[in-house]
Amino acid sequence: MLIEGRLEITLGEETRIVEAGAMVFISPNVPHRVHALEASIVLDVFSLIREDYAEKYNKYIPAQ
């Protein structure tokens, strides 16, 4: 879900420009690419859990 900004999203062979408020569902195993056209805030949700991401949980958040 794009909270703020603009993105160019390519799903398979189709490319679109999306703006704040857009939500995109990417089916499993579909090649995709996202390019931020400006500063953006994105809510990225995975179901089932992406184990490769779960291993990195909170490693991007500095310790306080």
C-alpha atoms as an extended CHARMM CRD file, in Angstrom:
* protein
*
        64  EXT
         1         1  MET       CA              0.0000000000        0.0000000000        0.0000000000  PROA      1               0.0000000000
         2         2  LEU       CA              1.4210000000        3.3580000000       -1.0090000000  PROA      2               0.0000000000
         3         3  ILE       CA              0.8860000000        5.8030000000        1.8390000000  PROA      3               0.0000000000
         4         4  GLU       CA              2.7140000000        8.7630000000        0.3170000000  PROA      4               0.0000000000
         5         5  GLY       CA              4.5500000000        9.4700000000       -2.9430000000  PROA      5               0.0000000000
         6         6  ARG       CA              4.6030000000        7.9840000000       -6.4450000000  PROA      6               0.0000000000
         7         7  LEU       CA              6.0000000000        4.6940000000       -7.6700000000  PROA      7               0.0000000000
         8         8  GLU       CA              6.6020000000        3.0320000000      -11.0160000000  PROA      8               0.0000000000
         9         9  ILE       CA              5.6460000000       -0.6380000000      -10.5770000000  PROA      9               0.0000000000
        10        10  THR       CA              6.3470000000       -3.3800000000      -13.1020000000  PROA      10              0.0000000000
        11        11  LEU       CA              4.5000000000       -6.6850000000      -12.6910000000  PROA      11              0.0000000000
        12        12  GLY       CA              5.5330000000       -9.1930000000      -15.3240000000  PROA      12              0.0000000000
        13        13  GLU       CA              5.3630000000       -7.2500000000      -18.5900000000  PROA      13              0.0000000000
        14        14  GLU       CA              3.0380000000       -4.4590000000      -17.3690000000  PROA      14              0.0000000000
        15        15  THR       CA              4.2990000000       -1.1420000000      -15.9370000000  PROA      15              0.0000000000
        16        16  ARG       CA              2.1280000000        1.3810000000      -14.1160000000  PROA      16              0.0000000000
        17        17  ILE       CA              2.5460000000        4.6020000000      -12.1640000000  PROA      17              0.0000000000
        18        18  VAL       CA              0.7480000000        4.5150000000       -8.8160000000  PROA      18              0.0000000000
        19        19  GLU       CA              0.0490000000        7.3230000000       -6.3570000000  PROA      19              0.0000000000
        20        20  ALA       CA             -0.7740000000        7.6160000000       -2.6570000000  PROA      20              0.0000000000
        21        21  GLY       CA             -3.7290000000        5.4140000000       -1.6880000000  PROA      21              0.0000000000
        22        22  ALA       CA             -2.9300000000        2.6950000000       -4.2280000000  PROA      22              0.0000000000
        23        23  MET       CA             -2.6860000000       -0.9220000000       -3.1350000000  PROA      23              0.0000000000
        24        24  VAL       CA             -0.9840000000       -3.5510000000       -5.2760000000  PROA      24              0.0000000000
        25        25  PHE       CA             -1.2730000000       -7.3250000000       -4.8810000000  PROA      25              0.0000000000
        26        26  ILE       CA              1.6790000000       -9.2700000000       -6.2760000000  PROA      26              0.0000000000
        27        27  SER       CA              0.9590000000      -12.9430000000       -6.8610000000  PROA      27              0.0000000000
        28        28  PRO       CA              3.6120000000      -15.4700000000       -5.8410000000  PROA      28              0.0000000000
        29        29  ASN       CA              6.4460000000      -15.9920000000       -8.3300000000  PROA      29              0.0000000000
        30        30  VAL       CA              5.5220000000      -12.9800000000      -10.4840000000  PROA      30              0.0000000000
        31        31  PRO       CA              8.6520000000      -11.0470000000      -11.4710000000  PROA      31              0.0000000000
        32        32  HSD       CA              8.2910000000       -7.4700000000      -10.2560000000  PROA      32              0.0000000000
        33        33  ARG       CA             10.2060000000       -4.2310000000       -9.8620000000  PROA      33              0.0000000000
        34        34  VAL       CA              9.4140000000       -1.0030000000       -8.0140000000  PROA      34              0.0000000000
        35        35  HSD       CA             11.0850000000        2.3430000000       -8.6510000000  PROA      35              0.0000000000
        36        36  ALA       CA             10.3200000000        5.3700000000       -6.4210000000  PROA      36              0.0000000000
        37        37  LEU       CA              9.6450000000        8.4340000000       -8.5550000000  PROA      37              0.0000000000
        38        38  GLU       CA              9.8060000000       10.6300000000       -5.4460000000  PROA      38              0.0000000000
        39        39  ALA       CA             10.2300000000       10.2120000000       -1.6960000000  PROA      39              0.0000000000
        40        40  SER       CA              7.6100000000        7.6380000000       -0.7240000000  PROA      40              0.0000000000
        41        41  ILE       CA              6.2020000000        5.7950000000        2.2710000000  PROA      41              0.0000000000
        42        42  VAL       CA              5.1250000000        2.2040000000        1.5770000000  PROA      42              0.0000000000
        43        43  LEU       CA              3.4570000000       -0.3880000000        3.8040000000  PROA      43              0.0000000000
        44        44  ASP       CA              4.8050000000       -3.7740000000        2.6860000000  PROA      44              0.0000000000
        45        45  VAL       CA              2.8190000000       -6.8160000000        3.9090000000  PROA      45              0.0000000000
        46        46  PHE       CA              3.7060000000      -10.4710000000        3.2610000000  PROA      46              0.0000000000
        47        47  SER       CA              1.5370000000      -13.5440000000        3.7230000000  PROA      47              0.0000000000
        48        48  LEU       CA              2.8790000000      -16.1840000000        4.3930000000  PROA      48              0.0000000000
        49        49  ILE       CA              5.8860000000      -14.9630000000        6.3360000000  PROA      49              0.0000000000
        50        50  ARG       CA              8.9680000000      -14.2090000000        4.2360000000  PROA      50              0.0000000000
        51        51  GLU       CA             11.6030000000      -16.0570000000        6.2470000000  PROA      51              0.0000000000
        52        52  ASP       CA             14.4080000000      -14.1410000000        4.5130000000  PROA      52              0.0000000000
        53        53  TYR       CA             12.8760000000      -10.8800000000        5.7910000000  PROA      53              0.0000000000
        54        54  ALA       CA             12.0140000000      -12.2710000000        9.2340000000  PROA      54              0.0000000000
        55        55  GLU       CA             15.7100000000      -13.0630000000        9.8060000000  PROA      55              0.0000000000
        56        56  LYS       CA             16.4720000000       -9.3580000000        9.3800000000  PROA      56              0.0000000000
        57        57  TYR       CA             13.6970000000       -8.2250000000       11.7350000000  PROA      57              0.0000000000
        58        58  ASN       CA             14.6350000000       -4.9720000000       13.4830000000  PROA      58              0.0000000000
        59        59  LYS       CA             18.2110000000       -5.0050000000       12.1580000000  PROA      59              0.0000000000
        60        60  TYR       CA             17.3930000000       -1.7820000000       10.3080000000  PROA      60              0.0000000000
        61        61  ILE       CA             16.1740000000       -0.0640000000       13.4720000000  PROA      61              0.0000000000
        62        62  PRO       CA             19.0340000000        1.4520000000       15.4770000000  PROA      62              0.0000000000
        63        63  ALA       CA             19.3290000000        0.3580000000       19.1250000000  PROA      63              0.0000000000
        64        64  GLN       CA             18.4000000000        3.0560000000       21.6060000000  PROA      64              0.0000000000
